[in-house]
């Protein structure tokens, strides 16, 4: 039908794509292993684009400008369809590996990088991957009741107030005054108590009562304790159990990336500061090796700028003890205050001062979550 220019029946292209994705397998000893299609594009397109961009300055400008636009468009497409994809995780991991390969192959042989500097860069990369591996683990999923049967207290959702789906409302009583989600008791006296009006609520998807600050992730289909957001770069939620590892991975990435960019620019643009060399490096396109290294530096700089913005927002949210999910809901309900030019939304519910807020964050996951008598019943 496609060759004869006839119209295809509705849904035919989707079925064809699903069939190709199902048949894309690699032979293995225990049987053919299915490959996720979203893993493949970064492995093929990233080296091709970077090598083409190294051919000429204008090609590099066009490609390095269009790459972020394409990635953002794909993120918008998958986010709108509420689909999980390994594209961003594959892109991030392969970018790290390929940048490290180019650094060892094109930059180190020039003789301007010392052995100790290579060791430091390698250690930073290993630490970042270790933190990323920890961030990929359980973010704090709430256990799903067997058979997803509704508990006997089905009247609970009807008693919740407006905004109960945000994970900030529910039943009242003595149990609500207890500290949930690992509230730090040793840092601030007020942090061990729930603010007034902050209660538990009912999740209609998971059929369970969620503790305060927990939320339901539409992509994972699970409720997570102290849900911050679903990060496409790790293909998992960021919650109570892995938020610290997520911040650590971002921090190690920033330090390692900036250090690698500095070493590369000092090698291909001798006698110039890294910032000046990034904007003006006359000999960058004198040979293909220098051009490829310079193109990879700019690619790293673009990625580092994006990750630096994410890390900045995360640090500000921690300082005000607010999660991305709570900030988004506060904007929707017009219940939060915009601070620092709109970079952070202060809901005022959990903010107990800078030291108490960071003390609470550093204590996340240090002790098993407390369960109230109501949860047990």
Short mmCIF file of C-alpha atoms in Angstrom, two decimals:
data_model
loop_
_atom_site.label_atom_id
_atom_site.label_comp_id
_atom_site.label_asym_id
_atom_site.label_seq_id
_atom_site.Cartn_x
_atom_site.Cartn_y
_atom_site.Cartn_z
CA UNK A 1 0.00 0.00 0.00
CA UNK A 2 2.85 2.38 0.77
CA UNK A 3 4.64 1.61 -2.52
CA UNK A 4 1.43 2.08 -4.51
CA UNK A 5 0.59 5.32 -2.65
CA UNK A 6 -2.58 3.86 -1.16
CA UNK A 7 -3.89 4.92 2.20
CA UNK A 8 -2.93 2.79 5.16
CA UNK A 9 -5.52 1.59 7.67
CA UNK A 10 -5.56 3.42 11.02
CA UNK A 11 -2.85 2.26 13.37
CA UNK A 12 -0.91 0.36 10.70
CA UNK A 13 2.32 2.31 11.20
CA UNK A 14 2.14 1.80 14.97
CA UNK A 15 1.68 -1.94 14.51
CA UNK A 16 4.59 -2.10 12.08
CA UNK A 17 6.82 -0.19 14.51
CA UNK A 18 5.78 -2.49 17.38
CA UNK A 19 6.52 -5.58 15.28
CA UNK A 20 9.97 -4.30 14.31
CA UNK A 21 10.72 -3.43 17.92
CA UNK A 22 9.66 -6.93 19.03
CA UNK A 23 11.75 -8.70 16.35
CA UNK A 24 14.88 -6.64 17.03
CA UNK A 25 16.81 -9.20 19.06
CA UNK A 26 20.41 -10.31 19.57
CA UNK A 27 21.31 -14.03 19.66
CA UNK A 28 22.48 -15.20 23.10
CA UNK A 29 23.29 -18.47 24.87
CA UNK A 30 20.02 -18.56 26.81
CA UNK A 31 17.97 -17.34 23.86
CA UNK A 32 17.53 -14.19 21.80
CA UNK A 33 17.66 -11.01 23.86
CA UNK A 34 15.24 -8.25 22.96
CA UNK A 35 16.80 -4.83 22.37
CA UNK A 36 14.99 -1.65 23.27
CA UNK A 37 14.81 0.45 20.10
CA UNK A 38 15.30 3.68 22.03
CA UNK A 39 18.84 2.54 22.97
CA UNK A 40 20.06 2.47 19.38
CA UNK A 41 19.79 6.08 18.03
CA UNK A 42 22.36 7.64 20.42
CA UNK A 43 24.89 4.89 19.70
CA UNK A 44 24.70 5.57 15.97
CA UNK A 45 23.81 9.23 15.55
CA UNK A 46 26.02 10.87 18.21
CA UNK A 47 29.42 9.85 16.71
CA UNK A 48 28.18 10.64 13.20
CA UNK A 49 26.96 14.11 14.14
CA UNK A 50 30.12 14.97 16.09
CA UNK A 51 32.43 13.84 13.27
CA UNK A 52 30.40 15.77 10.71
CA UNK A 53 30.44 18.84 12.96
CA UNK A 54 34.24 18.65 13.13
CA UNK A 55 34.54 19.08 9.34
CA UNK A 56 33.77 22.80 9.36
CA UNK A 57 32.91 25.57 11.78
CA UNK A 58 29.49 26.23 10.20
CA UNK A 59 28.58 22.54 10.28
CA UNK A 60 29.53 22.44 13.94
CA UNK A 61 27.39 25.51 14.66
CA UNK A 62 24.36 24.03 12.92
CA UNK A 63 24.64 20.57 14.48
CA UNK A 64 25.42 21.72 18.01
CA UNK A 65 22.49 24.13 17.84
CA UNK A 66 20.03 21.59 16.49
CA UNK A 67 20.96 18.73 18.85
CA UNK A 68 19.44 20.32 22.00
CA UNK A 69 16.32 21.23 20.02
CA UNK A 70 15.88 17.63 18.83
CA UNK A 71 16.43 16.24 22.34
CA UNK A 72 13.91 18.68 23.85
CA UNK A 73 11.40 17.84 21.12
CA UNK A 74 11.75 14.12 21.81
CA UNK A 75 11.38 14.76 25.54
CA UNK A 76 8.19 16.73 24.94
CA UNK A 77 6.85 13.96 22.69
CA UNK A 78 7.47 11.14 25.19
CA UNK A 79 6.32 13.25 28.15
CA UNK A 80 3.06 14.13 26.44
CA UNK A 81 2.38 10.47 25.64
CA UNK A 82 3.45 9.47 29.17
CA UNK A 83 5.89 6.93 27.75
CA UNK A 84 9.01 5.54 29.38
CA UNK A 85 12.09 5.53 27.18
CA UNK A 86 15.74 4.55 27.53
CA UNK A 87 16.82 7.12 24.94
CA UNK A 88 18.00 9.72 27.46
CA UNK A 89 19.80 7.20 29.68
CA UNK A 90 21.48 5.70 26.61
CA UNK A 91 22.41 9.17 25.35
CA UNK A 92 23.90 10.17 28.71
CA UNK A 93 25.93 7.01 29.28
CA UNK A 94 27.17 6.78 25.69
CA UNK A 95 28.10 10.48 25.71
CA UNK A 96 30.23 9.91 28.81
CA UNK A 97 31.95 6.90 27.28
CA UNK A 98 32.52 8.53 23.91
CA UNK A 99 33.84 11.79 25.38
CA UNK A 100 36.25 9.80 27.53
CA UNK A 101 37.35 7.81 24.46
CA UNK A 102 37.99 10.99 22.43
CA UNK A 103 39.92 12.45 25.37
CA UNK A 104 42.22 9.41 25.60
CA UNK A 105 42.63 9.07 21.85
CA UNK A 106 42.95 12.69 20.68
CA UNK A 107 43.97 14.82 23.69
CA UNK A 108 46.24 12.69 25.89
CA UNK A 109 48.70 11.70 23.07
CA UNK A 110 49.58 15.37 22.56
CA UNK A 111 51.67 15.20 25.74
CA UNK A 112 50.22 18.17 27.61
CA UNK A 113 48.08 16.10 30.00
CA UNK A 114 49.86 14.47 32.93
CA UNK A 115 49.26 10.93 34.08
CA UNK A 116 47.94 12.12 37.44
CA UNK A 117 45.35 14.33 35.70
CA UNK A 118 44.09 11.34 33.71
CA UNK A 119 43.79 9.36 36.95
CA UNK A 120 41.80 12.16 38.61
CA UNK A 121 39.46 12.42 35.62
CA UNK A 122 38.98 8.64 35.57
CA UNK A 123 38.25 8.53 39.32
CA UNK A 124 35.66 11.28 38.94
CA UNK A 125 33.98 9.33 36.15
CA UNK A 126 33.93 6.14 38.23
CA UNK A 127 32.48 7.94 41.26
CA UNK A 128 29.81 9.52 39.11
CA UNK A 129 28.82 6.15 37.64
CA UNK A 130 28.73 4.61 41.13
CA UNK A 131 26.40 7.38 42.36
CA UNK A 132 24.29 6.98 39.22
CA UNK A 133 24.00 3.24 39.85
CA UNK A 134 22.78 3.96 43.37
CA UNK A 135 20.30 6.55 42.05
CA UNK A 136 18.87 3.90 39.69
CA UNK A 137 17.79 1.73 42.61
CA UNK A 138 14.52 1.84 44.53
CA UNK A 139 13.51 5.50 44.98
CA UNK A 140 11.17 4.57 47.83
CA UNK A 141 8.25 2.77 46.22
CA UNK A 142 5.28 2.17 48.47
CA UNK A 143 4.24 -1.51 48.62
CA UNK A 144 1.18 -2.26 46.55
CA UNK A 145 -1.55 -4.15 48.44
CA UNK A 146 -2.02 -7.75 47.32
CA UNK A 147 -4.52 -7.85 44.48
CA UNK A 148 -4.86 -4.05 44.72
CA UNK A 149 -7.92 -4.56 46.90
CA UNK A 150 -9.36 -1.47 48.51
CA UNK A 151 -8.98 -1.37 52.29
CA UNK A 152 -12.07 -1.30 54.49
CA UNK A 153 -11.77 2.45 55.04
CA UNK A 154 -13.10 3.35 51.59
CA UNK A 155 -14.78 6.40 53.00
CA UNK A 156 -11.37 8.02 53.48
CA UNK A 157 -11.14 9.65 50.02
CA UNK A 158 -14.50 11.33 50.48
CA UNK A 159 -13.25 13.02 53.63
CA UNK A 160 -10.15 14.48 52.05
CA UNK A 161 -10.06 18.16 51.27
CA UNK A 162 -9.25 19.89 47.99
CA UNK A 163 -5.91 18.92 46.50
CA UNK A 164 -5.77 15.48 48.11
CA UNK A 165 -4.23 14.04 44.96
CA UNK A 166 -1.08 16.00 45.69
CA UNK A 167 -0.16 13.72 48.54
CA UNK A 168 -0.48 16.48 51.14
CA UNK A 169 -3.93 15.75 52.65
CA UNK A 170 -5.88 12.87 54.21
CA UNK A 171 -6.99 11.79 57.66
CA UNK A 172 -6.29 13.65 60.84
CA UNK A 173 -5.54 12.44 64.33
CA UNK A 174 -2.65 11.61 66.57
CA UNK A 175 -0.89 9.63 63.86
CA UNK A 176 -0.60 12.71 61.64
CA UNK A 177 1.64 14.42 64.19
CA UNK A 178 4.33 11.79 63.78
CA UNK A 179 7.36 12.29 61.59
CA UNK A 180 7.07 10.59 58.21
CA UNK A 181 9.52 10.00 55.36
CA UNK A 182 12.47 10.01 57.72
CA UNK A 183 11.99 13.49 59.17
CA UNK A 184 15.19 14.51 60.93
CA UNK A 185 14.50 14.67 64.66
CA UNK A 186 17.96 15.72 65.76
CA UNK A 187 18.28 18.83 63.64
CA UNK A 188 15.18 20.81 64.48
CA UNK A 189 12.50 20.33 67.10
CA UNK A 190 9.72 21.35 64.73
CA UNK A 191 10.82 19.01 61.96
CA UNK A 192 9.58 15.97 63.86
CA UNK A 193 5.99 17.21 63.70
CA UNK A 194 3.69 17.49 60.72
CA UNK A 195 2.63 21.05 59.85
CA UNK A 196 -1.00 21.84 60.49
CA UNK A 197 -3.25 20.85 57.61
CA UNK A 198 -0.73 18.38 56.16
CA UNK A 199 -2.30 14.93 56.25
CA UNK A 200 -2.29 11.61 54.45
CA UNK A 201 -4.32 10.86 51.35
CA UNK A 202 -5.65 8.05 49.21
CA UNK A 203 -4.22 6.94 45.86
CA UNK A 204 -6.92 5.63 43.56
CA UNK A 205 -4.34 4.05 41.22
CA UNK A 206 -2.39 2.00 43.77
CA UNK A 207 -5.33 1.59 46.15
CA UNK A 208 -3.42 2.61 49.26
CA UNK A 209 -3.05 5.40 51.78
CA UNK A 210 0.00 7.50 51.02
CA UNK A 211 2.06 9.23 53.71
CA UNK A 212 2.57 12.97 53.46
CA UNK A 213 4.75 14.17 50.55
CA UNK A 214 4.37 10.85 48.71
CA UNK A 215 3.06 10.95 45.17
CA UNK A 216 2.03 8.75 42.27
CA UNK A 217 4.28 8.64 39.20
CA UNK A 218 2.28 8.24 36.02
CA UNK A 219 5.26 6.85 34.10
CA UNK A 220 6.31 4.24 36.67
CA UNK A 221 2.76 3.52 37.79
CA UNK A 222 3.82 3.46 41.46
CA UNK A 223 3.59 5.69 44.50
CA UNK A 224 6.93 6.97 45.81
CA UNK A 225 7.79 8.36 49.23
CA UNK A 226 8.70 12.05 49.07
CA UNK A 227 8.42 12.02 45.30
CA UNK A 228 10.48 14.80 43.72
CA UNK A 229 10.12 14.07 40.01
CA UNK A 230 10.57 11.40 37.35
CA UNK A 231 14.00 11.89 35.79
CA UNK A 232 14.28 10.78 32.18
CA UNK A 233 18.10 10.77 32.40
CA UNK A 234 18.06 7.87 34.85
CA UNK A 235 14.70 6.47 33.65
CA UNK A 236 13.46 6.34 37.22
CA UNK A 237 11.80 8.43 39.89
CA UNK A 238 13.73 10.57 42.35
CA UNK A 239 12.35 10.01 45.81
CA UNK A 240 13.23 9.56 49.43
CA UNK A 241 15.65 6.67 48.99
CA UNK A 242 17.70 7.88 46.01
CA UNK A 243 17.51 11.70 46.15
CA UNK A 244 20.90 11.98 47.85
CA UNK A 245 22.53 9.71 45.27
CA UNK A 246 20.91 11.74 42.48
CA UNK A 247 22.41 14.98 43.82
CA UNK A 248 25.77 13.24 44.28
CA UNK A 249 25.75 11.96 40.69
CA UNK A 250 24.96 15.44 39.36
CA UNK A 251 27.74 16.97 41.48
CA UNK A 252 30.35 14.42 40.34
CA UNK A 253 29.27 14.92 36.74
CA UNK A 254 29.67 18.69 36.97
CA UNK A 255 33.14 18.47 38.55
CA UNK A 256 34.36 15.80 36.13
CA UNK A 257 32.97 17.51 33.06
CA UNK A 258 34.39 20.94 33.92
CA UNK A 259 37.77 19.36 34.69
CA UNK A 260 37.82 17.45 31.39
CA UNK A 261 36.81 20.54 29.42
CA UNK A 262 39.58 22.54 31.09
CA UNK A 263 42.24 19.92 30.32
CA UNK A 264 41.15 19.68 26.68
CA UNK A 265 41.10 23.44 26.11
CA UNK A 266 44.52 23.83 27.72
CA UNK A 267 45.80 21.26 25.24
CA UNK A 268 44.31 22.48 21.94
CA UNK A 269 44.30 26.21 22.79
CA UNK A 270 47.59 26.83 24.54
CA UNK A 271 48.07 30.09 26.43
CA UNK A 272 44.38 30.94 26.76
CA UNK A 273 42.01 30.69 29.69
CA UNK A 274 39.28 28.03 29.32
CA UNK A 275 36.47 30.57 28.96
CA UNK A 276 38.30 32.58 26.29
CA UNK A 277 39.41 29.41 24.49
CA UNK A 278 35.85 28.14 24.41
CA UNK A 279 34.73 31.28 22.57
CA UNK A 280 37.86 31.98 20.52
CA UNK A 281 40.35 29.29 19.56
CA UNK A 282 41.96 30.15 16.18
CA UNK A 283 43.83 26.86 15.73
CA UNK A 284 40.93 24.61 16.61
CA UNK A 285 40.18 23.68 12.99
CA UNK A 286 43.77 23.50 11.81
CA UNK A 287 43.65 19.70 11.86
CA UNK A 288 40.85 17.17 12.20
CA UNK A 289 41.99 15.90 15.61
CA UNK A 290 41.83 19.39 17.13
CA UNK A 291 38.50 20.08 15.42
CA UNK A 292 36.96 16.89 16.82
CA UNK A 293 38.26 17.65 20.31
CA UNK A 294 36.95 21.21 20.14
CA UNK A 295 33.55 20.00 18.91
CA UNK A 296 33.34 17.50 21.77
CA UNK A 297 34.26 20.29 24.21
CA UNK A 298 31.36 22.39 23.00
CA UNK A 299 29.04 19.39 23.19
CA UNK A 300 30.17 18.78 26.78
CA UNK A 301 29.72 22.48 27.59
CA UNK A 302 26.10 22.43 26.35
CA UNK A 303 25.28 19.28 28.34
CA UNK A 304 27.09 20.63 31.42
CA UNK A 305 25.12 23.88 31.26
CA UNK A 306 21.84 21.94 31.19
CA UNK A 307 22.84 19.66 34.05
CA UNK A 308 24.15 22.64 35.99
CA UNK A 309 20.74 24.28 35.78
CA UNK A 310 19.08 21.09 37.04
CA UNK A 311 21.56 20.88 39.93
CA UNK A 312 20.99 24.55 40.82
CA UNK A 313 17.21 24.07 40.99
CA UNK A 314 17.68 20.94 43.10
CA UNK A 315 19.97 22.70 45.58
CA UNK A 316 17.56 25.62 45.91
CA UNK A 317 14.62 23.27 46.46
CA UNK A 318 16.55 21.43 49.16
CA UNK A 319 17.40 24.72 50.85
CA UNK A 320 13.67 25.53 51.05
CA UNK A 321 12.63 21.90 51.72
CA UNK A 322 10.33 21.67 48.73
CA UNK A 323 10.17 19.04 45.99
CA UNK A 324 9.65 19.63 42.29
CA UNK A 325 6.25 17.97 42.52
CA UNK A 326 5.17 20.18 45.42
CA UNK A 327 6.39 23.28 43.59
CA UNK A 328 4.43 22.33 40.47
CA UNK A 329 1.26 21.71 42.48
CA UNK A 330 1.74 24.98 44.38
CA UNK A 331 1.95 26.86 41.07
CA UNK A 332 -1.16 25.11 39.82
CA UNK A 333 -3.14 25.92 42.97
CA UNK A 334 -1.54 29.35 43.39
CA UNK A 335 -0.45 28.53 46.95
CA UNK A 336 3.30 29.12 46.74
CA UNK A 337 5.63 32.11 46.64
CA UNK A 338 8.08 32.68 43.80
CA UNK A 339 11.55 33.42 45.12
CA UNK A 340 14.90 34.24 43.52
CA UNK A 341 13.33 35.31 40.26
CA UNK A 342 11.07 32.27 40.06
CA UNK A 343 13.88 29.71 40.40
CA UNK A 344 12.30 28.26 43.54
CA UNK A 345 8.72 28.00 44.79
CA UNK A 346 8.37 28.16 48.57
CA UNK A 347 5.21 26.37 49.71
CA UNK A 348 5.86 27.28 53.36
CA UNK A 349 4.73 23.86 54.61
CA UNK A 350 8.06 22.20 55.36
CA UNK A 351 10.51 25.12 55.36
CA UNK A 352 12.22 25.19 58.75
CA UNK A 353 15.31 27.21 57.86
CA UNK A 354 18.42 26.42 55.84
CA UNK A 355 20.21 24.23 58.41
CA UNK A 356 17.12 22.25 59.38
CA UNK A 357 16.16 21.75 55.74
CA UNK A 358 19.59 20.40 54.80
CA UNK A 359 19.69 18.31 57.97
CA UNK A 360 16.40 16.75 56.97
CA UNK A 361 17.65 16.06 53.43
CA UNK A 362 20.89 14.45 54.65
CA UNK A 363 18.88 12.16 56.91
CA UNK A 364 16.62 10.84 54.14
CA UNK A 365 16.59 7.07 53.99
CA UNK A 366 18.71 6.77 57.14
CA UNK A 367 15.92 5.00 59.01
CA UNK A 368 12.97 2.87 57.89
CA UNK A 369 9.78 4.88 57.37
CA UNK A 370 7.52 4.97 60.36
CA UNK A 371 4.07 3.43 60.09
CA UNK A 372 1.09 4.75 61.95
CA UNK A 373 -1.52 2.60 63.64
CA UNK A 374 -3.96 3.60 60.89
CA UNK A 375 -1.66 2.17 58.19
CA UNK A 376 -1.35 -1.11 60.06
CA UNK A 377 -5.12 -1.40 60.45
#
